Amino acid sequence: MPLLVQNGRIITATDDYVADIYCAGETVTRIEPRISSETLPHGPEEIEIVDASGKYVFPGFIDPHVHIYLPFMGTYAADDYESASKAALAGGTTTLIEMICPGPNDEPMDAFQTWRSKAEGLASVDYTFHMSVVGFEERVREQFRHIVEQGVSSFKVFLAYKGALNLSDEHLFAVMKMARELGVIVTAHCENADAIDAMQKSLLADGKTGPEWHGPSRPPVVEADGVHHLCSFAELTGAHVYTVHTSCDAAVRQALAARHRGVNVWIESVAPHLVFDESSASLPNFEGAKYVMSPPLRHKANQDVLWNAIRSRSISTIGTDHAPFNFRGQKDMGKSAFTMIPNGIPTLQERVDIVHTRGVSEGRIDLQTMVDACSTQAARIFGLHPRKGTIQVGGDADLVVYDPHYRGTFSLKNSFSKVDYNAYEGWEQKGRASVVTVRGEVQVRDGEFVGTVGRGRFIGREPTHG
Ligand SMILES: [Zn+2]
């Protein structure tokens, strides 16, 4: 059914104006000061009309860093594409980029097929993938070329997780050379694996086993070292790189210093690092495990640094690193040693509202910067733009009609994720998506999913970093 959004205040990464938007099919076909329904070739009952008076109209938000299907030490993350899609959409996210995370012995092509099969039929958001490279022997290299040809134009590498996911420097260099050749960007988890491994062992040997020791096992210098290392290899190979979940002043400085030298590096932050600090990981009764992620939550002083870098657009994106593991039965695998706690602070549904509540409402960033960081930059960096990430004629009709006056509370009872806790439980929420559309079809109204499970589509992407 055609869609007409009237009287909304349209906010993009650069613009702010009032207009009507008409979508004849899956794309935006007209944007004009006033589009009367009488001038359209349909009766009023044949058009979905959304009154956006007093509300913002944002481009659909894009989460560039999500985990849904995720094996970890014999268990699996709690969400599937149905629950994760609903969570994303309720929070205004219409496209997500999931990390394909094979184990070191898995064939890359098999992993690609497995991850795709998990989404098909269950996704109601549009989605695409970053392809993790956890080994790069000669034997598997052709498979990565083939995966790029299938529309996955970004790699993910780990400098962390010694013996499980981290790449040797020999392989890291070779991946980056191939990425440069193919025009594919390399996203990277930047923490020095060997330093972490040594510090974890010595903390555990001293009987320091609780979740509060996760942070001390990987301090800021470990992350700054990882960013520096990645950027050095980018400088040598010419590869374009993207530091995921960049958490602290020291790491941001390394990326900016590299950018100053001419390295093509983009910086991602994730919502949890903007609003939580290390004290959460020290909550009693093992509650701190809910707040274990890597890089860890940092000293509070880093939050202002991150927000300021978002405001100046030095940090390009705000993602989530949504990794949904239950508190009971999964996080508690690490009761005897923090190194066994599955990492993640589920935030897929809360991201945009957190950024609006703590960022825009508190004056840290403006609305255009919120759109830029939560949608437009992810689209540009990862080859989705201009189909996604902005509102323009010809683009996909992914729209978020957002009520900035809504007041509520973040809570497990409102969340679609299957995880058994909400890290933001009881926090005040300012603003909420009233209507969310994906390619012209309404998927969410006022926090309720009204869409079609399985309608989400895999979005193939061309390499754009040549
Ligand atoms: Zn991640």
Tab-separated table of C-alpha atoms and ligand atoms in Angstrom:
chain	number	residue	atom	x	y	z
A	1	MET	CA	0.000	0.000	0.000
A	2	PRO	CA	1.403	3.457	-0.858
A	3	LEU	CA	2.584	5.462	2.125
A	4	LEU	CA	2.139	9.192	2.769
A	5	VAL	CA	3.926	10.767	5.746
A	6	GLN	CA	2.596	14.260	6.353
A	7	ASN	CA	3.883	17.311	8.220
A	8	GLY	CA	6.951	15.704	9.734
A	9	ARG	CA	10.182	17.494	10.542
A	10	ILE	CA	12.636	15.651	8.309
A	11	ILE	CA	16.074	15.278	9.879
A	12	THR	CA	19.026	13.947	7.902
A	13	ALA	CA	22.763	14.161	8.644
A	14	THR	CA	22.791	17.634	7.111
A	15	ASP	CA	19.195	18.900	6.826
A	16	ASP	CA	16.235	19.866	8.980
A	17	TYR	CA	12.993	20.863	7.226
A	18	VAL	CA	9.266	20.207	7.219
A	19	ALA	CA	7.815	18.314	4.246
A	20	ASP	CA	5.587	15.446	3.175
A	21	ILE	CA	7.028	12.156	1.924
A	22	TYR	CA	5.255	9.868	-0.521
A	23	CYS	CA	6.339	6.302	-1.192
A	24	ALA	CA	4.598	4.558	-4.083
A	25	GLY	CA	6.331	1.229	-3.590
A	26	GLU	CA	9.449	0.307	-1.666
A	27	THR	CA	11.184	3.614	-2.334
A	28	VAL	CA	10.621	7.296	-1.633
A	29	THR	CA	9.074	8.780	-4.788
A	30	ARG	CA	8.194	12.359	-3.759
A	31	ILE	CA	9.308	14.840	-1.091
A	32	GLU	CA	7.391	18.121	-1.293
A	33	PRO	CA	6.232	20.868	1.067
A	34	ARG	CA	2.661	19.619	0.833
A	35	ILE	CA	1.345	16.471	-0.861
A	36	SER	CA	-2.427	16.369	-0.678
A	37	SER	CA	-3.858	12.857	-0.679
A	38	GLU	CA	-6.491	14.103	-3.142
A	39	THR	CA	-3.799	14.675	-5.777
A	40	LEU	CA	-2.704	11.047	-5.628
A	41	PRO	CA	-4.028	8.384	-7.986
A	42	HIS	CA	-5.666	6.418	-5.142
A	43	GLY	CA	-8.665	6.724	-2.902
A	44	PRO	CA	-7.827	7.688	0.713
A	45	GLU	CA	-8.571	4.122	1.829
A	46	GLU	CA	-5.879	2.835	-0.537
A	47	ILE	CA	-3.104	4.894	1.051
A	48	GLU	CA	-1.423	4.458	4.423
A	49	ILE	CA	-1.385	8.005	5.818
A	50	VAL	CA	0.882	8.785	8.787
A	51	ASP	CA	0.425	12.116	10.539
A	52	ALA	CA	3.884	13.172	11.688
A	53	SER	CA	2.914	16.609	13.026
A	54	GLY	CA	5.151	17.576	15.925
A	55	LYS	CA	7.420	14.612	15.251
A	56	TYR	CA	10.742	14.001	13.564
A	57	VAL	CA	11.140	11.876	10.469
A	58	PHE	CA	14.525	10.169	10.465
A	59	PRO	CA	16.034	7.831	7.878
A	60	GLY	CA	15.857	4.257	9.145
A	61	PHE	CA	18.691	3.701	11.589
A	62	ILE	CA	21.510	1.282	10.821
A	63	ASP	CA	23.338	-0.735	13.449
A	64	PRO	CA	26.754	-1.583	12.008
A	65	HIS	CA	27.778	-4.022	14.758
A	66	VAL	CA	25.368	-6.765	15.781
A	67	HIS	CA	25.624	-10.407	16.844
A	68	ILE	CA	22.538	-12.623	16.599
A	69	TYR	CA	23.706	-16.147	15.791
A	70	LEU	CA	26.779	-16.476	17.958
A	71	PRO	CA	28.295	-19.687	19.302
A	72	PHE	CA	30.366	-19.277	22.464
A	73	MET	CA	32.052	-22.130	24.378
A	74	GLY	CA	29.290	-24.627	23.638
A	75	THR	CA	26.370	-22.240	24.091
A	76	TYR	CA	24.608	-19.845	21.687
A	77	ALA	CA	23.487	-16.243	21.988
A	78	ALA	CA	19.838	-16.047	23.046
A	79	ASP	CA	18.309	-14.161	20.116
A	80	ASP	CA	17.260	-15.369	16.704
A	81	TYR	CA	16.450	-13.189	13.711
A	82	GLU	CA	12.797	-12.961	14.660
A	83	SER	CA	13.410	-11.578	18.155
A	84	ALA	CA	16.399	-9.473	17.133
A	85	SER	CA	14.512	-7.946	14.183
A	86	LYS	CA	11.606	-6.963	16.393
A	87	ALA	CA	13.983	-5.467	18.961
A	88	ALA	CA	15.814	-3.539	16.261
A	89	LEU	CA	12.636	-2.216	14.655
A	90	ALA	CA	10.983	-1.205	17.936
A	91	GLY	CA	14.051	0.929	18.527
A	92	GLY	CA	14.011	2.446	15.020
A	93	THR	CA	16.761	0.313	13.484
A	94	THR	CA	15.693	-0.834	10.013
A	95	THR	CA	18.983	-2.301	8.765
A	96	LEU	CA	21.609	-4.184	10.716
A	97	ILE	CA	25.018	-5.552	9.914
A	98	GLU	CA	25.718	-8.845	11.633
A	99	MET	CA	29.169	-10.275	12.204
A	100	ILE	CA	29.717	-13.722	10.698
A	101	CYS	CA	31.916	-15.324	13.364
A	102	PRO	CA	33.222	-18.762	12.334
A	103	GLY	CA	35.476	-20.782	14.566
A	104	PRO	CA	39.128	-21.230	13.612
A	105	ASN	CA	38.446	-24.606	12.001
A	106	ASP	CA	35.301	-23.677	10.063
A	107	GLU	CA	35.310	-23.177	6.307
A	108	PRO	CA	34.555	-19.501	5.548
A	109	MET	CA	32.080	-20.325	2.778
A	110	ASP	CA	30.190	-22.728	5.051
A	111	ALA	CA	29.996	-20.029	7.718
A	112	PHE	CA	28.664	-17.525	5.199
A	113	GLN	CA	25.918	-19.964	4.174
A	114	THR	CA	25.102	-20.815	7.794
A	115	TRP	CA	24.742	-17.176	8.850
A	116	ARG	CA	22.618	-16.377	5.807
A	117	SER	CA	20.342	-19.323	6.503
A	118	LYS	CA	19.701	-18.070	10.054
A	119	ALA	CA	18.305	-14.800	8.697
A	120	GLU	CA	16.231	-16.064	5.789
A	121	GLY	CA	12.560	-16.362	6.602
A	122	LEU	CA	12.906	-14.814	10.067
A	123	ALA	CA	14.344	-11.326	9.488
A	124	SER	CA	11.955	-8.399	9.337
A	125	VAL	CA	14.765	-5.848	9.159
A	126	ASP	CA	17.039	-5.596	6.146
A	127	TYR	CA	20.456	-7.025	6.894
A	128	THR	CA	23.930	-7.626	5.625
A	129	PHE	CA	27.141	-9.034	7.071
A	130	HIS	CA	30.753	-8.382	7.949
A	131	MET	CA	32.831	-11.504	7.228
A	132	SER	CA	35.205	-12.441	10.032
A	133	VAL	CA	38.606	-13.693	8.970
A	134	VAL	CA	39.926	-15.844	11.817
A	135	GLY	CA	42.493	-17.693	9.715
A	136	PHE	CA	44.026	-16.853	6.368
A	137	GLU	CA	45.928	-19.872	5.126
A	138	GLU	CA	46.500	-19.992	1.357
A	139	ARG	CA	43.919	-22.750	1.141
A	140	VAL	CA	40.983	-20.521	2.204
A	141	ARG	CA	41.887	-17.257	0.474
A	142	GLU	CA	39.814	-17.863	-2.646
A	143	GLN	CA	36.737	-18.387	-0.481
A	144	PHE	CA	36.974	-14.816	0.787
A	145	ARG	CA	37.122	-13.458	-2.761
A	146	HIS	CA	34.009	-15.454	-3.511
A	147	ILE	CA	32.205	-14.123	-0.420
A	148	VAL	CA	33.015	-10.562	-1.494
A	149	GLU	CA	31.532	-11.373	-4.913
A	150	GLN	CA	28.373	-12.499	-3.111
A	151	GLY	CA	27.880	-8.974	-1.743
A	152	VAL	CA	29.817	-8.903	1.530
A	153	SER	CA	32.223	-6.001	1.134
A	154	SER	CA	33.679	-5.781	4.643
A	155	PHE	CA	35.952	-8.048	6.653
A	156	LYS	CA	36.266	-8.329	10.414
A	157	VAL	CA	39.513	-9.249	12.117
A	158	PHE	CA	40.377	-9.815	15.748
A	159	LEU	CA	43.616	-8.670	17.297
A	160	ALA	CA	42.218	-10.028	20.587
A	161	TYR	CA	41.214	-13.546	21.763
A	162	LYS	CA	44.527	-15.363	21.705
A	163	GLY	CA	44.396	-18.892	20.379
A	164	ALA	CA	40.745	-18.599	19.339
A	165	LEU	CA	40.108	-15.760	16.926
A	166	ASN	CA	43.188	-13.569	16.702
A	167	LEU	CA	45.213	-13.493	13.500
A	168	SER	CA	48.974	-13.808	13.291
A	169	ASP	CA	50.678	-10.713	11.913
A	170	GLU	CA	51.560	-12.701	8.804
A	171	HIS	CA	47.891	-13.410	8.161
A	172	LEU	CA	46.744	-9.933	9.204
A	173	PHE	CA	49.102	-8.390	6.669
A	174	ALA	CA	47.871	-10.728	3.929
A	175	VAL	CA	44.200	-10.039	4.716
A	176	MET	CA	44.821	-6.326	4.514
A	177	LYS	CA	46.626	-6.658	1.206
A	178	MET	CA	43.705	-8.591	-0.228
A	179	ALA	CA	41.238	-6.065	1.199
A	180	ARG	CA	43.154	-3.254	-0.456
A	181	GLU	CA	43.148	-5.100	-3.763
A	182	LEU	CA	39.414	-5.821	-3.604
A	183	GLY	CA	38.385	-2.411	-2.236
A	184	VAL	CA	36.982	-3.996	0.911
A	185	ILE	CA	37.169	-2.288	4.307
A	186	VAL	CA	38.670	-4.169	7.279
A	187	THR	CA	36.822	-3.751	10.556
A	188	ALA	CA	38.874	-4.727	13.575
A	189	HIS	CA	38.598	-5.587	17.232
A	190	CYS	CA	41.718	-3.844	18.499
A	191	GLU	CA	43.179	-5.217	21.711
A	192	ASN	CA	46.544	-6.923	22.113
A	193	ALA	CA	45.759	-10.628	22.558
A	194	ASP	CA	49.025	-11.697	24.172
A	195	ALA	CA	49.039	-8.923	26.766
A	196	ILE	CA	45.467	-9.770	27.763
A	197	ASP	CA	46.250	-13.465	27.967
A	198	ALA	CA	49.199	-12.842	30.277
A	199	MET	CA	47.253	-10.497	32.534
A	200	GLN	CA	44.246	-12.812	32.721
A	201	LYS	CA	46.491	-15.672	33.820
A	202	SER	CA	48.182	-13.653	36.530
A	203	LEU	CA	44.908	-12.230	37.888
A	204	LEU	CA	43.337	-15.698	38.054
A	205	ALA	CA	46.488	-17.086	39.716
A	206	ASP	CA	46.060	-14.402	42.400
A	207	GLY	CA	42.491	-15.560	43.016
A	208	LYS	CA	41.028	-12.492	41.287
A	209	THR	CA	38.214	-14.308	39.520
A	210	GLY	CA	35.140	-12.034	39.713
A	211	PRO	CA	33.672	-9.921	36.890
A	212	GLU	CA	35.266	-6.796	38.381
A	213	TRP	CA	38.650	-8.161	37.208
A	214	HIS	CA	37.638	-8.307	33.564
A	215	GLY	CA	38.411	-4.589	33.118
A	216	PRO	CA	41.841	-4.667	34.793
A	217	SER	CA	42.816	-7.594	32.532
A	218	ARG	CA	42.503	-5.337	29.456
A	219	PRO	CA	43.224	-1.678	30.365
A	220	PRO	CA	43.106	1.218	27.861
A	221	VAL	CA	46.747	0.836	26.813
A	222	VAL	CA	45.957	-2.668	25.502
A	223	GLU	CA	43.314	-1.217	23.199
A	224	ALA	CA	45.457	1.763	22.175
A	225	ASP	CA	48.221	-0.685	21.255
A	226	GLY	CA	45.767	-2.658	19.113
A	227	VAL	CA	44.562	0.447	17.286
A	228	HIS	CA	48.146	1.534	16.684
A	229	HIS	CA	49.041	-1.905	15.332
A	230	LEU	CA	46.068	-2.035	12.975
A	231	CYS	CA	46.773	1.462	11.709
A	232	SER	CA	50.450	0.666	11.133
A	233	PHE	CA	49.459	-2.249	8.923
A	234	ALA	CA	46.917	-0.040	7.166
A	235	GLU	CA	49.676	2.461	6.504
A	236	LEU	CA	51.882	-0.278	5.047
A	237	THR	CA	49.228	-1.960	2.912
A	238	GLY	CA	46.958	0.962	2.015
A	239	ALA	CA	43.942	-0.938	3.374
A	240	HIS	CA	40.986	1.033	4.690
A	241	VAL	CA	40.234	0.156	8.305
A	242	TYR	CA	37.487	0.671	10.894
A	243	THR	CA	38.034	0.245	14.627
A	244	VAL	CA	34.948	-1.365	16.175
A	245	HIS	CA	33.676	-0.534	19.691
A	246	THR	CA	36.394	2.043	20.345
A	247	SER	CA	36.039	2.655	24.056
A	248	CYS	CA	38.537	5.150	25.434
A	249	ASP	CA	40.543	8.319	25.021
A	250	ALA	CA	43.846	6.482	24.453
A	251	ALA	CA	42.429	4.390	21.598
A	252	VAL	CA	40.665	7.320	19.921
A	253	ARG	CA	43.914	9.302	20.038
A	254	GLN	CA	45.801	6.512	18.259
A	255	ALA	CA	43.214	6.393	15.497
A	256	LEU	CA	43.218	10.165	15.087
A	257	ALA	CA	47.019	10.256	15.028
A	258	ALA	CA	46.980	7.646	12.259
A	259	ARG	CA	44.350	9.603	10.358
A	260	HIS	CA	46.619	12.623	10.680
A	261	ARG	CA	49.361	10.588	8.960
A	262	GLY	CA	47.017	9.807	6.088
A	263	VAL	CA	45.710	6.397	7.148
A	264	ASN	CA	42.151	5.726	6.016
A	265	VAL	CA	40.694	4.847	9.412
A	266	TRP	CA	37.129	5.207	10.638
A	267	ILE	CA	36.125	4.962	14.288
A	268	GLU	CA	33.072	3.187	15.718
A	269	SER	CA	31.768	3.686	19.234
A	270	VAL	CA	29.036	1.554	20.792
A	271	ALA	CA	26.208	2.781	22.992
A	272	PRO	CA	27.194	0.952	26.209
A	273	HIS	CA	30.565	2.744	26.399
A	274	LEU	CA	28.788	6.100	26.148
A	275	VAL	CA	26.635	5.609	29.225
A	276	PHE	CA	28.106	2.939	31.509
A	277	ASP	CA	31.411	3.036	33.361
A	278	GLU	CA	33.601	0.428	35.030
A	279	SER	CA	31.658	0.565	38.298
A	280	SER	CA	28.849	-1.489	36.690
A	281	ALA	CA	31.174	-4.481	36.336
A	282	SER	CA	31.779	-4.360	40.101
A	283	LEU	CA	28.113	-4.778	41.094
A	284	PRO	CA	27.728	-7.365	43.876
A	285	ASN	CA	26.272	-10.892	43.612
A	286	PHE	CA	27.843	-11.472	40.209
A	287	GLU	CA	25.498	-8.801	38.751
A	288	GLY	CA	28.635	-7.247	37.280
A	289	ALA	CA	28.672	-10.075	34.732
A	290	LYS	CA	25.749	-8.396	32.958
A	291	TYR	CA	28.159	-5.580	32.127
A	292	VAL	CA	31.085	-7.639	30.860
A	293	MET	CA	32.001	-6.834	27.280
A	294	SER	CA	35.278	-6.235	25.439
A	295	PRO	CA	36.793	-3.719	25.395
A	296	PRO	CA	35.519	-3.358	28.955
A	297	LEU	CA	33.554	-0.487	30.439
A	298	ARG	CA	35.996	2.294	31.233
A	299	HIS	CA	36.556	5.084	33.732
A	300	LYS	CA	33.772	7.655	33.446
A	301	ALA	CA	36.124	10.342	32.085
A	302	ASN	CA	36.176	8.517	28.750
A	303	GLN	CA	32.464	9.111	28.161
A	304	ASP	CA	32.909	12.836	27.537
A	305	VAL	CA	35.801	12.104	25.189
A	306	LEU	CA	33.619	9.755	23.143
A	307	TRP	CA	30.632	12.114	23.041
A	308	ASN	CA	32.875	15.026	22.054
A	309	ALA	CA	34.441	12.977	19.273
A	310	ILE	CA	30.953	12.062	18.049
A	311	ARG	CA	29.941	15.717	18.148
A	312	SER	CA	32.954	16.713	16.050
A	313	ARG	CA	32.250	13.683	13.837
A	314	SER	CA	35.750	12.309	14.487
A	315	ILE	CA	33.972	9.160	15.612
A	316	SER	CA	31.828	8.146	12.662
A	317	THR	CA	29.333	5.641	14.004
A	318	ILE	CA	27.457	4.499	17.091
A	319	GLY	CA	26.667	0.786	17.028
A	320	THR	CA	25.809	-1.638	19.801
A	321	ASP	CA	27.918	-4.811	19.723
A	322	HIS	CA	24.599	-6.438	20.677
A	323	ALA	CA	25.641	-9.893	21.920
A	324	PRO	CA	22.680	-11.387	23.742
A	325	PHE	CA	23.648	-13.857	26.458
A	326	ASN	CA	21.336	-14.601	29.380
A	327	PHE	CA	22.385	-13.764	32.918
A	328	ARG	CA	21.103	-17.129	34.169
A	329	GLY	CA	22.601	-20.155	32.472
A	330	GLN	CA	25.054	-18.263	30.252
A	331	LYS	CA	26.798	-15.323	31.954
A	332	ASP	CA	27.084	-17.552	35.023
A	333	MET	CA	29.327	-19.944	33.098
A	334	GLY	CA	31.966	-17.521	34.350
A	335	LYS	CA	31.185	-17.750	38.075
A	336	SER	CA	34.537	-19.313	38.846
A	337	ALA	CA	36.566	-17.232	36.357
A	338	PHE	CA	35.700	-13.947	34.623
A	339	THR	CA	37.424	-15.225	31.474
A	340	MET	CA	34.501	-17.648	30.952
A	341	ILE	CA	31.765	-14.977	31.054
A	342	PRO	CA	30.183	-14.597	27.585
A	343	ASN	CA	30.769	-11.003	26.502
A	344	GLY	CA	28.018	-8.578	25.625
A	345	ILE	CA	25.609	-5.872	26.782
A	346	PRO	CA	22.463	-6.301	24.645
A	347	THR	CA	21.455	-2.887	23.271
A	348	LEU	CA	19.943	-3.428	19.823
A	349	GLN	CA	16.515	-2.066	20.829
A	350	GLU	CA	17.766	0.678	23.152
A	351	ARG	CA	20.566	2.247	21.052
A	352	VAL	CA	18.750	5.094	19.314
A	353	ASP	CA	16.644	6.022	22.342
A	354	ILE	CA	19.752	6.031	24.535
A	355	VAL	CA	21.498	8.355	22.085
A	356	HIS	CA	18.432	10.602	21.971
A	357	THR	CA	17.950	10.572	25.764
A	358	ARG	CA	21.566	10.984	26.852
A	359	GLY	CA	23.035	12.634	23.762
A	360	VAL	CA	20.468	14.944	22.162
A	361	SER	CA	18.224	15.726	25.157
A	362	GLU	CA	21.218	16.503	27.354
A	363	GLY	CA	22.813	18.746	24.733
A	364	ARG	CA	25.849	16.587	23.942
A	365	ILE	CA	25.082	16.238	20.236
A	366	ASP	CA	22.513	17.674	17.825
A	367	LEU	CA	19.881	15.795	15.856
A	368	GLN	CA	21.828	15.804	12.592
A	369	THR	CA	24.830	14.287	14.311
A	370	MET	CA	22.591	11.637	15.869
A	371	VAL	CA	21.360	10.693	12.377
A	372	ASP	CA	24.878	10.795	10.979
A	373	ALA	CA	26.297	8.534	13.696
A	374	CYS	CA	23.345	6.142	13.939
A	375	SER	CA	22.562	5.816	10.226
A	376	THR	CA	24.255	7.850	7.510
A	377	GLN	CA	27.896	7.073	8.234
A	378	ALA	CA	27.287	3.340	8.506
A	379	ALA	CA	25.571	3.501	5.106
A	380	ARG	CA	28.412	5.469	3.542
A	381	ILE	CA	31.280	3.455	4.997
A	382	PHE	CA	29.709	0.075	4.236
A	383	GLY	CA	28.331	0.696	0.754
A	384	LEU	CA	24.614	1.037	1.570
A	385	HIS	CA	24.346	4.732	0.680
A	386	PRO	CA	22.262	6.368	-0.839
A	387	ARG	CA	19.809	3.483	-0.845
A	388	LYS	CA	19.954	3.549	2.964
A	389	GLY	CA	21.084	6.144	5.482
A	390	THR	CA	19.262	9.226	4.232
A	391	ILE	CA	15.867	10.403	3.026
A	392	GLN	CA	15.836	11.205	-0.660
A	393	VAL	CA	13.814	10.389	-3.756
A	394	GLY	CA	14.929	6.979	-5.024
A	395	GLY	CA	16.139	5.767	-1.640
A	396	ASP	CA	14.500	2.889	0.226
A	397	ALA	CA	11.427	4.014	2.175
A	398	ASP	CA	12.969	3.138	5.549
A	399	LEU	CA	11.529	5.843	7.777
A	400	VAL	CA	11.325	6.453	11.510
A	401	VAL	CA	8.604	8.832	12.664
A	402	TYR	CA	9.935	9.721	16.091
A	403	ASP	CA	8.098	11.306	19.007
A	404	PRO	CA	10.637	13.329	21.010
A	405	HIS	CA	8.042	14.069	23.713
A	406	TYR	CA	7.446	10.434	24.656
A	407	ARG	CA	8.477	9.643	28.229
A	408	GLY	CA	8.930	6.111	29.469
A	409	THR	CA	11.287	3.693	31.151
A	410	PHE	CA	13.695	1.187	29.675
A	411	SER	CA	12.642	-2.216	30.908
A	412	LEU	CA	12.837	-5.909	30.200
A	413	LYS	CA	9.051	-6.013	29.907
A	414	ASN	CA	9.180	-3.732	26.840
A	415	SER	CA	12.043	-5.499	25.117
A	416	PHE	CA	11.794	-7.976	22.257
A	417	SER	CA	15.236	-9.481	22.754
A	418	LYS	CA	15.061	-12.921	24.365
A	419	VAL	CA	17.757	-12.039	26.884
A	420	ASP	CA	16.633	-12.367	30.507
A	421	TYR	CA	17.841	-8.940	31.667
A	422	ASN	CA	17.884	-5.349	30.468
A	423	ALA	CA	21.108	-3.519	31.245
A	424	TYR	CA	19.184	-0.220	31.211
A	425	GLU	CA	16.392	-1.405	33.544
A	426	GLY	CA	14.584	1.533	35.148
A	427	TRP	CA	16.404	4.261	33.216
A	428	GLU	CA	14.308	7.154	31.979
A	429	GLN	CA	13.630	7.098	28.229
A	430	LYS	CA	13.045	10.367	26.376
A	431	GLY	CA	11.654	9.798	22.908
A	432	ARG	CA	10.457	6.763	21.003
A	433	ALA	CA	9.722	5.664	17.450
A	434	SER	CA	5.987	6.099	16.741
A	435	VAL	CA	6.030	4.519	13.293
A	436	VAL	CA	8.838	2.548	11.637
A	437	THR	CA	8.743	1.504	7.993
A	438	VAL	CA	10.979	-0.831	6.026
A	439	ARG	CA	10.819	-0.321	2.256
A	440	GLY	CA	7.451	1.408	2.561
A	441	GLU	CA	5.717	-1.076	4.858
A	442	VAL	CA	4.864	-0.177	8.456
A	443	GLN	CA	6.624	-2.625	10.787
A	444	VAL	CA	6.220	-0.947	14.191
A	445	ARG	CA	3.682	1.359	15.810
A	446	ASP	CA	4.362	2.776	19.275
A	447	GLY	CA	6.580	-0.060	20.383
A	448	GLU	CA	4.341	-2.811	18.963
A	449	PHE	CA	5.491	-5.009	16.094
A	450	VAL	CA	2.820	-4.909	13.368
A	451	GLY	CA	4.961	-6.046	10.449
A	452	THR	CA	5.741	-9.209	8.566
A	453	VAL	CA	8.231	-11.732	9.917
A	454	GLY	CA	10.551	-12.822	7.122
A	455	ARG	CA	10.107	-9.734	4.972
A	456	GLY	CA	13.659	-8.545	5.646
A	457	ARG	CA	16.082	-8.838	2.795
A	458	PHE	CA	19.786	-9.515	2.444
A	459	ILE	CA	21.378	-6.376	1.026
A	460	GLY	CA	24.379	-7.190	-1.158
A	461	ARG	CA	27.041	-4.506	-1.156
A	462	GLU	CA	29.656	-3.524	-3.722
A	463	PRO	CA	33.206	-2.766	-2.553
A	464	THR	CA	33.542	1.018	-2.157
A	465	HIS	CA	37.047	1.380	-0.746
A	466	GLY	CA	39.022	0.984	-3.955
B	1	ZN	ZN	31.245	-7.607	18.345
